[in-house]
Coordinates of C-alpha atoms and ligand atoms in Angstrom, one line a residue:
M10 CA 57.4 -39.8 32.5
D11 CA 54.9 -37.9 34.6
Q12 CA 55.3 -38.0 38.4
L13 CA 51.9 -38.0 40.2
T14 CA 52.4 -37.0 43.8
H15 CA 49.9 -35.5 46.2
F16 CA 48.1 -32.3 46.5
I17 CA 48.2 -30.9 50.1
N18 CA 47.6 -27.4 51.3
G19 CA 47.1 -26.2 47.7
E20 CA 50.5 -27.5 46.5
F21 CA 51.8 -30.6 44.6
T22 CA 54.2 -32.3 47.0
A23 CA 57.5 -34.1 46.4
A24 CA 57.3 -37.9 45.3
S25 CA 56.9 -40.5 48.0
A26 CA 59.4 -43.2 48.6
R27 CA 57.0 -45.8 47.3
T28 CA 55.4 -45.5 43.8
A29 CA 53.2 -47.5 41.4
P30 CA 53.1 -47.5 37.7
V31 CA 50.1 -45.9 35.8
Y32 CA 49.4 -47.2 32.3
N33 CA 47.5 -46.2 29.2
P34 CA 45.3 -49.3 28.8
A35 CA 44.8 -48.7 25.1
T36 CA 48.6 -48.9 24.4
G37 CA 49.8 -51.0 27.4
Q38 CA 52.5 -48.3 27.8
Q39 CA 53.4 -46.8 31.3
T40 CA 52.6 -43.2 31.2
A41 CA 53.2 -42.1 34.8
E42 CA 54.4 -43.1 38.2
V43 CA 52.0 -42.4 41.2
S44 CA 53.2 -41.8 44.7
L45 CA 52.0 -44.1 47.5
A46 CA 51.7 -42.0 50.6
S47 CA 53.4 -43.2 53.8
V48 CA 51.7 -43.0 57.2
A49 CA 53.6 -39.7 57.9
E50 CA 52.5 -38.1 54.6
T51 CA 48.9 -39.1 55.2
E52 CA 49.0 -37.8 58.8
N53 CA 50.4 -34.5 57.5
A54 CA 47.5 -34.1 55.0
I55 CA 45.0 -34.7 57.9
A56 CA 46.8 -32.0 60.0
V57 CA 46.6 -29.5 57.2
A58 CA 42.9 -30.2 56.6
K59 CA 42.3 -29.9 60.3
E60 CA 43.9 -26.5 60.3
A61 CA 42.0 -25.3 57.3
F62 CA 38.7 -26.5 58.8
T63 CA 38.7 -23.6 61.4
S64 CA 38.5 -20.9 58.9
W65 CA 36.6 -22.8 56.1
S66 CA 33.8 -23.8 58.5
A67 CA 33.4 -20.0 59.3
V68 CA 32.9 -19.1 55.7
T69 CA 29.2 -18.4 55.0
P70 CA 27.3 -21.1 53.1
L71 CA 26.6 -18.5 50.4
N72 CA 30.3 -17.8 49.9
R73 CA 31.2 -21.4 49.8
S74 CA 28.5 -22.0 47.1
R75 CA 29.9 -19.1 45.1
I76 CA 33.3 -20.9 44.8
L77 CA 31.5 -24.0 43.6
F78 CA 29.6 -21.9 41.0
K79 CA 33.0 -20.6 39.8
F80 CA 34.4 -24.1 39.7
K81 CA 31.4 -25.2 37.6
T82 CA 32.1 -22.6 35.0
I83 CA 35.8 -23.6 34.7
L84 CA 34.9 -27.2 34.5
E85 CA 32.3 -26.6 31.9
A86 CA 34.9 -24.7 29.8
R87 CA 37.6 -27.4 30.2
R88 CA 35.5 -30.5 30.2
D89 CA 37.5 -31.9 27.1
E90 CA 40.8 -31.8 29.0
L91 CA 39.3 -33.7 31.9
A92 CA 37.7 -36.3 29.6
A93 CA 41.0 -36.8 27.8
A94 CA 42.7 -37.5 31.2
I95 CA 40.1 -40.0 32.0
T96 CA 40.3 -41.8 28.6
K97 CA 44.0 -41.9 28.8
E98 CA 44.2 -43.7 32.1
H99 CA 40.9 -45.6 32.4
G100 CA 40.3 -46.4 28.7
K101 CA 36.7 -45.6 28.5
V102 CA 35.6 -44.0 25.2
Y103 CA 35.9 -40.2 25.1
E104 CA 32.1 -39.5 24.8
D105 CA 31.5 -41.8 27.9
A106 CA 34.1 -39.9 29.8
C107 CA 32.2 -36.6 29.0
G108 CA 28.9 -38.4 30.2
E109 CA 30.7 -39.3 33.4
I110 CA 31.7 -35.6 33.9
T111 CA 28.3 -34.3 33.4
R112 CA 26.9 -36.7 36.0
G113 CA 29.5 -35.5 38.4
L114 CA 28.9 -31.8 37.6
E115 CA 25.2 -32.4 38.5
V116 CA 26.3 -32.9 42.1
V117 CA 28.3 -29.7 42.0
E118 CA 25.2 -28.0 40.8
F119 CA 23.2 -29.5 43.6
A120 CA 25.9 -28.5 46.1
C121 CA 25.6 -24.9 44.8
G122 CA 22.2 -24.7 46.4
I123 CA 23.7 -25.4 49.9
P124 CA 22.3 -22.2 51.6
Q125 CA 18.8 -23.6 50.9
L126 CA 19.8 -27.1 51.9
L127 CA 21.3 -26.0 55.3
K128 CA 18.2 -24.1 56.3
G129 CA 17.3 -25.4 59.8
D130 CA 13.9 -25.4 61.5
F131 CA 12.4 -23.1 64.2
T132 CA 9.5 -23.6 66.6
E133 CA 8.2 -20.7 68.4
Q134 CA 6.8 -21.3 71.9
V135 CA 7.9 -25.0 72.5
G136 CA 7.2 -23.8 76.1
R137 CA 6.1 -20.5 77.6
D138 CA 8.6 -17.9 76.3
I139 CA 10.8 -20.6 75.0
D140 CA 11.8 -21.1 71.3
A141 CA 13.7 -24.1 69.8
Y142 CA 15.6 -24.4 66.6
S143 CA 17.8 -27.0 64.9
T144 CA 20.9 -26.5 62.7
S145 CA 23.2 -28.6 60.7
Q146 CA 26.9 -28.0 61.2
P147 CA 30.0 -29.6 59.5
L148 CA 31.8 -32.5 61.0
G149 CA 35.5 -31.5 60.5
V150 CA 37.9 -33.4 58.3
V151 CA 36.2 -36.0 56.1
A152 CA 37.8 -38.5 53.7
G153 CA 36.8 -40.1 50.4
I154 CA 38.3 -43.3 49.0
T155 CA 37.3 -44.0 45.4
P156 CA 37.5 -46.7 42.7
F157 CA 39.1 -46.7 39.2
N158 CA 36.0 -46.8 37.2
F159 CA 34.6 -43.3 37.6
P160 CA 37.7 -41.3 38.4
A161 CA 36.0 -37.9 38.2
M162 CA 32.3 -38.6 38.9
V163 CA 32.5 -40.8 42.0
P164 CA 34.8 -38.3 43.9
M165 CA 32.2 -35.7 42.9
W166 CA 29.5 -37.7 44.6
M167 CA 31.4 -36.8 47.8
W168 CA 33.6 -33.7 47.9
P169 CA 31.1 -31.0 46.5
I170 CA 28.7 -31.6 49.3
A171 CA 31.3 -32.2 51.9
I172 CA 33.0 -28.9 51.4
A173 CA 29.8 -27.0 50.6
T174 CA 28.6 -28.0 54.1
G175 CA 31.9 -26.6 55.6
N176 CA 34.0 -29.7 56.0
T177 CA 37.5 -30.1 54.7
F178 CA 38.2 -33.0 52.5
I179 CA 40.9 -35.6 51.9
L180 CA 40.5 -37.7 48.6
K181 CA 42.4 -41.0 48.2
P182 CA 41.7 -41.8 44.5
S183 CA 42.3 -45.0 42.8
E184 CA 46.0 -45.6 42.1
K185 CA 45.2 -46.8 38.6
D186 CA 43.8 -43.5 37.2
P187 CA 44.7 -40.7 39.6
S188 CA 45.3 -37.8 37.0
A189 CA 41.7 -36.6 36.7
T190 CA 41.5 -35.5 40.2
F191 CA 44.6 -33.4 39.9
L192 CA 42.9 -31.3 37.3
V193 CA 39.9 -30.9 39.7
A194 CA 42.2 -29.8 42.5
E195 CA 43.9 -27.2 40.4
W196 CA 40.5 -25.8 39.1
L197 CA 39.1 -25.7 42.6
K198 CA 42.1 -23.6 43.7
E199 CA 41.6 -21.4 40.7
A200 CA 37.9 -21.0 41.6
G201 CA 39.0 -19.5 44.9
L202 CA 38.9 -22.6 47.3
P203 CA 41.3 -21.8 50.1
D204 CA 44.4 -24.1 50.5
G205 CA 43.9 -27.1 52.7
V206 CA 40.2 -27.5 52.1
F207 CA 40.5 -30.1 49.3
N208 CA 43.6 -32.4 49.4
I209 CA 44.6 -35.4 47.5
V210 CA 46.6 -38.3 49.0
N211 CA 47.5 -41.0 46.5
G212 CA 48.2 -44.4 47.9
D213 CA 47.2 -47.8 48.9
K214 CA 46.2 -49.7 52.0
E215 CA 48.9 -47.9 54.1
S216 CA 47.4 -44.5 53.6
V217 CA 43.8 -45.8 53.6
D218 CA 44.4 -47.4 57.1
V219 CA 45.5 -44.0 58.4
L220 CA 42.3 -42.3 57.2
L221 CA 40.2 -45.1 58.8
T222 CA 41.7 -44.9 62.2
H223 CA 43.0 -41.4 62.7
T224 CA 41.2 -39.6 65.5
D225 CA 40.9 -36.3 63.4
I226 CA 39.0 -38.0 60.6
E227 CA 35.2 -37.6 61.4
A228 CA 33.7 -39.5 58.4
V229 CA 34.7 -41.8 55.6
S230 CA 32.9 -42.2 52.2
F231 CA 34.1 -45.2 50.2
V232 CA 33.1 -46.7 46.8
G233 CA 34.8 -49.8 45.5
S234 CA 34.5 -53.6 45.7
T235 CA 32.5 -55.4 48.3
P236 CA 35.3 -57.1 50.3
I237 CA 37.2 -53.7 50.6
A238 CA 33.8 -51.9 51.4
E239 CA 33.2 -54.2 54.3
Y240 CA 36.7 -53.7 55.6
I241 CA 36.4 -50.0 55.4
Y242 CA 33.0 -50.0 57.1
S243 CA 34.0 -52.3 60.0
T244 CA 37.4 -50.7 60.6
A245 CA 36.3 -47.0 60.4
S246 CA 33.1 -47.7 62.5
K247 CA 35.2 -49.5 65.1
H248 CA 37.1 -46.1 65.2
C249 CA 33.9 -44.2 65.8
K250 CA 33.5 -42.6 62.4
R251 CA 30.6 -42.1 60.2
V252 CA 30.9 -44.4 57.3
Q253 CA 29.1 -44.9 54.0
A254 CA 30.8 -47.8 52.0
L255 CA 29.4 -48.6 48.6
G256 CA 30.4 -52.0 47.2
G257 CA 30.1 -54.2 44.2
A258 CA 27.0 -55.3 42.1
K259 CA 25.4 -57.9 39.9
N260 CA 22.6 -56.0 38.2
H261 CA 19.7 -57.8 36.6
L262 CA 17.4 -56.6 33.8
I263 CA 14.2 -58.6 33.4
V264 CA 12.7 -58.9 30.0
M265 CA 9.0 -59.8 30.2
P266 CA 7.3 -61.5 27.2
D267 CA 5.2 -58.3 26.6
A268 CA 8.4 -56.0 26.5
D269 CA 9.3 -53.8 23.6
L270 CA 12.0 -56.3 22.5
D271 CA 14.2 -54.0 20.4
G272 CA 14.1 -51.4 23.2
A273 CA 15.2 -54.0 25.7
V274 CA 17.9 -55.2 23.5
N275 CA 19.3 -51.7 22.9
A276 CA 19.1 -51.1 26.6
L277 CA 21.0 -54.3 27.4
M278 CA 23.7 -53.5 24.8
G279 CA 24.5 -50.1 26.3
A280 CA 24.1 -51.2 29.9
A281 CA 26.2 -54.4 29.5
Y282 CA 29.0 -53.3 27.2
G283 CA 29.2 -49.5 27.8
S284 CA 32.6 -48.6 29.5
A285 CA 33.4 -52.3 28.8
G286 CA 31.1 -53.4 31.6
E287 CA 33.3 -51.6 34.2
R288 CA 30.3 -49.8 35.8
C289 CA 28.7 -50.6 39.1
M290 CA 25.3 -50.1 37.5
A291 CA 26.2 -52.2 34.4
I292 CA 23.6 -54.8 33.7
S293 CA 25.5 -58.2 33.7
V294 CA 22.4 -60.5 33.8
A295 CA 19.5 -60.5 31.4
V296 CA 16.6 -62.5 32.8
A297 CA 14.4 -63.8 29.8
V298 CA 11.0 -64.5 31.1
G299 CA 8.7 -67.1 29.4
D300 CA 9.2 -67.7 25.7
I301 CA 11.1 -64.5 24.9
G302 CA 14.5 -66.0 25.4
D303 CA 15.3 -67.3 21.9
A304 CA 14.4 -64.0 20.2
L305 CA 16.3 -62.0 22.9
V306 CA 19.5 -64.0 22.5
E307 CA 19.3 -63.9 18.7
K308 CA 19.1 -60.2 18.6
L309 CA 21.7 -59.7 21.4
A310 CA 24.2 -62.0 19.6
E311 CA 23.9 -60.1 16.3
K312 CA 24.5 -56.7 18.0
T313 CA 27.3 -58.1 20.3
R314 CA 29.2 -59.3 17.1
Q315 CA 28.9 -55.7 15.8
L316 CA 30.5 -53.9 18.8
K317 CA 33.2 -51.4 17.8
V318 CA 36.1 -51.7 20.1
G319 CA 39.3 -49.6 20.0
N320 CA 41.3 -46.8 21.6
G321 CA 38.7 -44.6 23.4
V322 CA 40.3 -41.4 22.0
N323 CA 38.8 -42.3 18.6
H324 CA 35.2 -41.3 18.0
R325 CA 32.1 -43.4 17.5
L326 CA 33.4 -46.4 19.3
D327 CA 31.3 -48.5 21.7
M328 CA 34.0 -49.8 24.0
G329 CA 37.6 -49.1 25.0
P330 CA 40.0 -51.5 26.7
L331 CA 39.8 -52.9 30.1
V332 CA 41.7 -50.9 32.9
T333 CA 44.7 -53.2 33.4
K334 CA 46.4 -56.3 32.1
E335 CA 45.5 -58.1 35.3
H336 CA 41.8 -57.1 35.1
L337 CA 41.8 -58.3 31.5
A338 CA 43.1 -61.6 32.5
K339 CA 40.6 -61.9 35.4
V340 CA 37.6 -61.2 33.1
K341 CA 38.8 -63.6 30.4
G342 CA 39.2 -66.2 33.3
Y343 CA 35.6 -65.7 34.2
V344 CA 34.7 -66.4 30.5
D345 CA 36.7 -69.7 30.6
L346 CA 35.1 -70.6 33.8
G347 CA 31.5 -70.1 32.4
V348 CA 32.4 -72.5 29.5
E349 CA 33.7 -75.0 32.1
E350 CA 30.5 -74.5 34.2
G351 CA 28.3 -75.5 31.2
A352 CA 26.8 -72.1 30.1
T353 CA 26.5 -71.6 26.3
L354 CA 29.1 -69.0 25.0
V355 CA 27.1 -67.6 22.2
V356 CA 29.6 -64.8 21.4
D357 CA 33.2 -65.2 22.3
G358 CA 35.0 -61.9 22.5
R359 CA 38.1 -63.1 24.4
E360 CA 40.6 -62.6 21.6
H361 CA 40.4 -59.2 20.1
T362 CA 43.4 -57.2 18.9
V363 CA 43.2 -53.5 17.8
E364 CA 45.5 -52.7 14.9
G365 CA 48.3 -50.5 16.1
H366 CA 47.5 -51.2 19.7
E367 CA 48.7 -54.8 20.0
D368 CA 49.8 -54.3 23.6
G369 CA 46.4 -52.7 24.6
Y370 CA 44.1 -54.5 27.1
F371 CA 41.3 -55.2 24.7
M372 CA 38.7 -57.9 24.4
N373 CA 35.3 -57.8 22.7
G374 CA 31.8 -58.3 24.2
C375 CA 31.0 -61.9 25.3
L376 CA 27.5 -63.3 25.6
F377 CA 26.5 -66.3 27.5
D378 CA 23.1 -68.1 27.3
N379 CA 21.6 -70.8 29.6
V380 CA 23.3 -69.4 32.7
S381 CA 22.0 -70.9 36.0
T382 CA 22.1 -69.5 39.5
D383 CA 24.5 -72.0 40.8
M384 CA 27.3 -70.9 38.4
R385 CA 30.0 -68.5 39.7
I386 CA 29.7 -66.5 36.6
Y387 CA 26.2 -65.8 37.8
Q388 CA 27.0 -65.2 41.5
E389 CA 30.1 -63.1 41.3
E390 CA 30.8 -59.7 39.9
I391 CA 32.9 -60.0 36.7
F392 CA 33.2 -56.3 36.0
G393 CA 33.8 -56.7 32.2
P394 CA 31.9 -56.9 29.0
V395 CA 30.3 -60.2 29.7
L396 CA 26.4 -60.5 29.6
C397 CA 24.8 -63.6 31.0
V398 CA 21.3 -64.7 30.0
V399 CA 19.2 -66.7 32.5
R400 CA 15.9 -68.1 31.3
V401 CA 13.1 -68.4 33.7
P402 CA 9.5 -69.4 33.4
D403 CA 7.7 -66.6 35.0
Y404 CA 8.0 -63.2 36.8
A405 CA 7.9 -64.7 40.3
T406 CA 11.1 -66.8 39.5
A407 CA 12.9 -63.7 38.1
A408 CA 12.0 -61.6 41.1
K409 CA 13.0 -64.3 43.6
M410 CA 16.4 -64.7 41.9
I411 CA 17.1 -61.0 42.2
N412 CA 16.0 -60.9 45.8
D413 CA 18.1 -64.0 46.7
H414 CA 21.3 -62.5 45.2
E415 CA 23.9 -61.1 47.7
Y416 CA 24.1 -57.8 45.8
G417 CA 21.4 -55.3 45.6
N418 CA 22.7 -52.3 43.7
G419 CA 20.5 -51.7 40.7
T420 CA 17.9 -53.5 38.6
S421 CA 15.4 -52.9 35.8
I422 CA 12.4 -54.4 34.1
Y423 CA 11.2 -54.1 30.6
T424 CA 7.4 -54.6 30.3
R425 CA 4.3 -53.0 29.1
S426 CA 2.3 -54.1 32.1
G427 CA 1.7 -51.4 34.7
S428 CA 0.8 -53.9 37.4
I429 CA 3.9 -56.0 36.9
A430 CA 6.1 -52.9 36.8
R431 CA 4.4 -51.5 40.0
K432 CA 4.8 -54.9 41.8
F433 CA 8.5 -55.0 40.7
A434 CA 9.3 -51.5 41.9
H435 CA 7.6 -52.2 45.3
D436 CA 8.8 -55.7 46.1
I437 CA 12.3 -56.0 44.7
Q438 CA 15.1 -55.9 47.4
V439 CA 17.4 -53.5 45.4
G440 CA 18.3 -49.9 46.0
M441 CA 17.8 -48.4 42.6
V442 CA 15.1 -49.6 40.3
G443 CA 14.3 -48.9 36.7
V444 CA 11.2 -49.5 34.7
N445 CA 11.9 -49.5 31.0
V446 CA 15.1 -47.7 31.9
P447 CA 18.4 -49.5 31.5
I448 CA 20.6 -48.0 34.1
P449 CA 18.5 -46.3 36.8
V450 CA 21.2 -44.0 38.3
P451 CA 19.4 -41.4 40.4
M452 CA 20.1 -37.7 39.6
A453 CA 22.1 -35.7 42.1
F454 CA 19.1 -34.3 44.0
H455 CA 18.0 -37.9 44.8
A456 CA 20.3 -40.3 46.7
F457 CA 22.3 -43.0 45.1
G458 CA 23.0 -46.4 46.9
G459 CA 22.3 -50.1 46.8
W460 CA 21.0 -52.5 49.3
K461 CA 22.4 -55.7 50.9
R462 CA 26.1 -56.3 50.2
S463 CA 26.2 -53.4 47.8
L464 CA 26.2 -50.8 50.6
F465 CA 27.4 -50.8 54.2
G466 CA 26.2 -47.9 56.4
S467 CA 22.9 -46.1 56.7
N468 CA 23.4 -43.2 54.3
H469 CA 23.3 -43.2 50.5
V470 CA 25.4 -40.7 48.6
H471 CA 24.5 -37.3 47.4
G472 CA 21.0 -35.6 47.5
E473 CA 19.7 -34.6 50.9
E474 CA 21.2 -37.9 52.3
G475 CA 24.6 -36.5 51.4
V476 CA 24.0 -33.3 53.3
R477 CA 22.8 -35.3 56.2
F478 CA 26.0 -37.5 56.1
Y479 CA 28.3 -34.5 56.1
T480 CA 26.6 -32.6 58.9
K481 CA 25.7 -33.1 62.5
R482 CA 22.5 -31.7 63.9
K483 CA 22.2 -29.4 66.8
A484 CA 19.0 -28.7 68.7
V485 CA 18.9 -25.3 70.6
T486 CA 16.3 -24.4 73.2
I487 CA 16.3 -20.7 74.1
R488 CA 14.6 -18.6 76.9
W489 CA 15.7 -15.1 77.4
P490 CA 15.9 -14.3 81.1
G491 CA 12.8 -12.9 82.5
D492 CA 11.9 -12.4 86.2
G493 CA 13.7 -14.9 88.5
L494 CA 12.8 -18.5 87.9
A495 CA 12.6 -21.0 90.7
A496 CA 14.9 -24.0 90.6
E497 CA 13.3 -27.2 89.1
F498 CA 14.4 -30.5 90.3
N499 CA 12.0 -32.6 88.2
M500 CA 12.6 -33.4 84.6
P501 CA 11.7 -30.3 82.8
T502 CA 8.5 -30.4 80.9
M503 CA 7.3 -27.6 78.7
K504 CA 4.3 -25.7 80.4
Ligands
LIG601 P1 38.7 -51.6 44.9 O1 37.8 -52.0 46.0 O2 39.8 -52.6 44.4 O3 39.4 -50.2 45.1 C1 38.7 -49.1 45.6 C2 39.6 -48.2 46.5 O4 40.0 -48.9 47.6 C3 40.8 -47.8 45.7 O5 41.1 -46.4 46.1 C4 41.9 -48.6 46.3 O6 43.1 -48.0 46.3 C5 41.4 -48.9 47.7 N1 41.8 -50.2 48.2 C6 42.0 -51.4 47.5 N2 42.4 -52.4 48.2 C7 42.4 -51.9 49.5 C8 42.8 -52.4 50.7 N3 43.2 -53.7 50.8 N4 42.7 -51.7 51.8 C9 42.5 -50.4 51.7 N5 42.1 -49.8 50.6 C10 42.1 -50.5 49.4 O7 37.7 -51.3 43.6 P2 38.1 -50.9 42.1 O8 38.6 -52.2 41.4 O9 39.0 -49.6 42.0 O10 36.6 -50.5 41.6 C11 35.7 -51.4 41.1 C12 34.7 -51.8 42.1 O11 34.0 -50.7 42.7 C13 33.6 -52.8 41.6 O12 33.4 -53.8 42.5 C14 32.5 -51.9 41.4 O13 31.2 -52.5 41.5 C15 32.6 -51.0 42.6 N6 31.9 -49.7 42.5 C16 30.7 -49.6 43.2 C17 30.0 -48.5 43.0 C18 28.7 -48.3 43.7 O14 28.1 -47.2 43.6 N7 28.2 -49.2 44.5 C19 30.4 -47.4 42.1 C20 31.6 -47.6 41.4 C21 32.4 -48.8 41.6

C-alpha cells in the first residue's frame, strides 16, 4: 500500500505517527495511507519555507516565470499521468480530470506573465525634483488549504501566482485525494524550482490550525465548505493574516419561457451531473419560469435516466462514483429528506450498482420537481448528482429567490431576451454570472469568487486579484540631495 507522506524542502518525508486511509471510490478499496502532520511537522515545514523565502524572493520575476514555463511543458507532456491520479482517488471521469488540469494550467500560463503583472507605476515630479513610484513585493510564507473536489486545479488557483510573485508556499491538500499534488511537487522540482519554495503538508485540523496561527505565515488561501471557510477566515484574520476563504454554493440556473429549451436542458445535464455534482459551480437548482416547467422536467427526466455511470477510467461515461462512502450516504440521505419534505422525486438514482464494482460508491442522477424554498434540499448544499426544479411564475420571483439565498457563488440564465439578460447580470447578488452559459467559471486572467457566504475575505482568486493578494504595495518617494534644505516642521506638502 502506498504511503503518502509530506513534501518538504524538496524531499518526501518519513510517515507521520497519525495516518488516514485513502480509497479508490470506484472499487471501495483502500489504496494508500496518508500522513496527518503533527504540530512539530507543520512547524518544520514553515521554518523550511521561511528559510527558502530569502533566496527565492531575490530571484528575478523573469527567472521565476521561466521555471513556470518549464513546469508547463512538463505538465502538458504528462497530463495523462496526473489525470489518472485524480480519477483514482476522486472518482471523476478521466476526460473531466483532463479538463480540470487544463483549467489549472491556465493559471500557470497567467503566472508566466508575472514580469508584466508586477510592473509598478512611476510619477515624475510629484513635487519639485521629487519622483514617486510604487512596487509590489512578496509577503513571505503563504499557505493554501484545498478541498477534495479539484485536487489539481484548486491548488493551481493559488501556488502559481504565489510563487511567481516571490512567496514560498505550503499546500495542505485534501486528505481524501492527496496524490495529484505529489506529482505537481516532483515536476516543479524537475522544472528547477529550488527546494523549500513549494511544500506539501498532509493533514487535518491539527496542521491547519498551525498554519492559521503561526506568526511566520503571512497569508492563507482556503477553498472548501462554508462552515470551515468561516472558521479559517475568523481564526487566521484574528492572527493578523491576509485571508481569502472560498466556501460552498447552491447555484441556480433560470430557464425563461423564451429560452432555447434543448440548449438549457443540455446545459443543466452537464452542470448538474458532471463530476457527480461535486463541483462548487455545479448547478443544483433549475428555476423554471412561467409555463416552461412541464416541458423542462420531461426532457430532463428522459436524459437523467440515460446517464452513463461507472468507473471513471472507462471512456465515454458521464459520471463516476462519489468520493467516499460517507459522502454517498449523506447525498442519499438528502434524497430521502426531499421525499419526506414533499418534493416530487421524478428520477430516483439512489440505488445503482456497477457490474464488477459492487463496493464502489455509486449512485445515479436524481431529479426533483416541485421543490420549494422552505425545503432543506433547496437551502443546503448537497454536493451530489441531485437536481432540484423550482417552478416560479415570473423572472422577478426567480431573481428574488437567488438574491435571498445564503450562497452566492455562481448563477446563470437561459433566455433570448437581451433586456432580461442585462437586468439579471446587473441585479443578481452573485459573484459569477452566466448568460446562456451553464457554468460561468472565469478564465485565469479574470478573478474567481462568490459573494455572500460563498466567500469570506475581500480578494477573489487568480487574475490580477491573485497578484494583489500575494503581494504588498510599497510607495517610494525620492529626492536626490541638492543644495541644503531647511528643516520643515509642518506637514510636508508638494510644492
Ligand atoms: P471541507 O471544508 O471539508 O475541506 C476543505 C479543506 O479543509 C480540506 O483540506 C480539509 O482537510 C480541511 N478541513 C476540514 N475540516 C477542517 C477543520 N475542522 N479544521 C480545519 N481544516 C479542516 O471541503 P471538501 O468536502 O473537501 O470540499 C467540498 C466543499 O468545497 C464544498 O462545500 C464545495 O462547495 C466547496 N468548494 C468551493 C469552491 C469555491 O470556489 N467556492 C471550490 C471548490 C469546492
